[in-house]
């Protein structure tokens, strides 16, 4: 392959873009056979084997494509999967957020349901005591109906500019939207039945999440302690959003780190395993992510939040 400074753009790049469009995300390991096949099709008398495709070759393709597609508001971005640690490359729309893109294939009521599921992930199940940022199917399906339908009706009596209330989905409609969110690559479904945002959704929604959930409770909050909890936090090492990882033992401290980034953080601190913000020892750091639901269940001091039998079963299950 050419390793001249200027990345060229030919039919192999177009074919690679096509495969990226079809699959939304790709890892280097997945890209190797794809690029080998594309190059072999280009020069059949000089076949390329998957193992001939180097990381540098792959990155040349990504760079060349980015140069071309930026004019169309697209960019190939990459992030580490928070659990598998693999680097995931995704074709990201740089101007419209994921919710806008979902609107092209889903009805407004379905989008409103997805928004309520996101509220459940990033508000209801993302508190100072437990940053779960994931929901079980049961919890997600509770969002099928707008929680404040009654409230909306009452408010619309006194107020003129109330947004049109969204209609409730039936349980089976909500279930199928949830499944589509997984199929379309926005949500991931864990082995223990939790839905969370995929790496691609986190890349696409980064700005939207910060904008939507960060300023909760600012001026019009009267309960200071509760509302000081900043909803979206970033890794002290890689600066990406943390929805799965570790948090400072001081629950009021905002320091977070991905599990796979912890080693880099200690290295950058000269080997000191302490919180980069408050300097407390980083020992038995509480989990961020679905593990936090189970830790929270164990540490729960009051039973205000009723847990369903299936939640109970999940909380009993031990993690690796
Ligand atoms: Zn990180
Ligand atoms: Zn701290």
PDB file of C-alpha atoms in Angstrom, residues 96-121 140 143-147 152 164-170 173-178 180-181 184 186-187 197 205 208 212-213:
ATOM      1  CA  UNK A  96     -26.970  16.193  14.086  1.00  0.00           C
ATOM      2  CA  UNK A  97     -27.202  14.227  17.305  1.00  0.00           C
ATOM      3  CA  UNK A  98     -28.313  10.627  17.564  1.00  0.00           C
ATOM      4  CA  UNK A  99     -31.860  11.543  18.606  1.00  0.00           C
ATOM      5  CA  UNK A 100     -32.280  13.547  15.420  1.00  0.00           C
ATOM      6  CA  UNK A 101     -30.987  10.627  13.377  1.00  0.00           C
ATOM      7  CA  UNK A 102     -33.357   8.199  15.113  1.00  0.00           C
ATOM      8  CA  UNK A 103     -36.178  10.510  14.114  1.00  0.00           C
ATOM      9  CA  UNK A 104     -35.646   9.519  10.484  1.00  0.00           C
ATOM     10  CA  UNK A 105     -36.731   5.933  11.204  1.00  0.00           C
ATOM     11  CA  UNK A 106     -38.868   6.271  14.340  1.00  0.00           C
ATOM     12  CA  UNK A 107     -42.085   8.087  15.181  1.00  0.00           C
ATOM     13  CA  UNK A 108     -42.084  11.099  17.533  1.00  0.00           C
ATOM     14  CA  UNK A 109     -43.779   9.007  20.230  1.00  0.00           C
ATOM     15  CA  UNK A 110     -41.049   6.365  19.906  1.00  0.00           C
ATOM     16  CA  UNK A 111     -38.347   9.042  20.159  1.00  0.00           C
ATOM     17  CA  UNK A 112     -40.088  10.473  23.229  1.00  0.00           C
ATOM     18  CA  UNK A 113     -39.984   6.982  24.762  1.00  0.00           C
ATOM     19  CA  UNK A 114     -36.244   6.664  23.974  1.00  0.00           C
ATOM     20  CA  UNK A 115     -35.710  10.070  25.584  1.00  0.00           C
ATOM     21  CA  UNK A 116     -37.514   8.858  28.731  1.00  0.00           C
ATOM     22  CA  UNK A 117     -35.301   5.743  28.774  1.00  0.00           C
ATOM     23  CA  UNK A 118     -32.244   8.037  28.554  1.00  0.00           C
ATOM     24  CA  UNK A 119     -33.690  10.090  31.438  1.00  0.00           C
ATOM     25  CA  UNK A 120     -33.989   6.857  33.428  1.00  0.00           C
ATOM     26  CA  UNK A 121     -30.346   5.969  32.614  1.00  0.00           C
ATOM     27  CA  UNK A 140     -37.096   0.710  30.509  1.00  0.00           C
ATOM     28  CA  UNK A 143     -40.990   4.485  30.514  1.00  0.00           C
ATOM     29  CA  UNK A 144     -43.531   3.358  27.894  1.00  0.00           C
ATOM     30  CA  UNK A 145     -46.000   5.796  29.407  1.00  0.00           C
ATOM     31  CA  UNK A 146     -45.056   9.447  29.995  1.00  0.00           C
ATOM     32  CA  UNK A 147     -44.758   9.602  33.805  1.00  0.00           C
ATOM     33  CA  UNK A 152     -49.139  17.602  31.640  1.00  0.00           C
ATOM     34  CA  UNK A 164     -47.644  18.503  22.821  1.00  0.00           C
ATOM     35  CA  UNK A 165     -47.619  15.587  25.258  1.00  0.00           C
ATOM     36  CA  UNK A 166     -46.340  12.379  23.728  1.00  0.00           C
ATOM     37  CA  UNK A 167     -48.632   9.384  23.633  1.00  0.00           C
ATOM     38  CA  UNK A 168     -47.870   6.291  25.656  1.00  0.00           C
ATOM     39  CA  UNK A 169     -46.530   3.233  23.842  1.00  0.00           C
ATOM     40  CA  UNK A 170     -47.971  -0.162  24.604  1.00  0.00           C
ATOM     41  CA  UNK A 173     -44.360  -1.354  21.191  1.00  0.00           C
ATOM     42  CA  UNK A 174     -41.887  -0.218  23.839  1.00  0.00           C
ATOM     43  CA  UNK A 175     -40.271  -3.668  23.861  1.00  0.00           C
ATOM     44  CA  UNK A 176     -39.786  -3.607  20.096  1.00  0.00           C
ATOM     45  CA  UNK A 177     -38.328  -0.060  20.140  1.00  0.00           C
ATOM     46  CA  UNK A 178     -35.917  -1.239  22.820  1.00  0.00           C
ATOM     47  CA  UNK A 180     -34.448  -1.866  17.632  1.00  0.00           C
ATOM     48  CA  UNK A 181     -32.222   0.462  19.671  1.00  0.00           C
ATOM     49  CA  UNK A 184     -29.416  -0.145  15.321  1.00  0.00           C
ATOM     50  CA  UNK A 186     -27.473   2.763  19.958  1.00  0.00           C
ATOM     51  CA  UNK A 187     -27.951   0.556  23.005  1.00  0.00           C
ATOM     52  CA  UNK A 197     -25.446   3.409  25.605  1.00  0.00           C
ATOM     53  CA  UNK A 205     -24.391  11.925  22.036  1.00  0.00           C
ATOM     54  CA  UNK A 208     -26.127  16.291  23.880  1.00  0.00           C
ATOM     55  CA  UNK A 212     -29.196  17.766  28.609  1.00  0.00           C
ATOM     56  CA  UNK A 213     -28.153  16.317  31.941  1.00  0.00           C
TER      57      UNK A 213
END
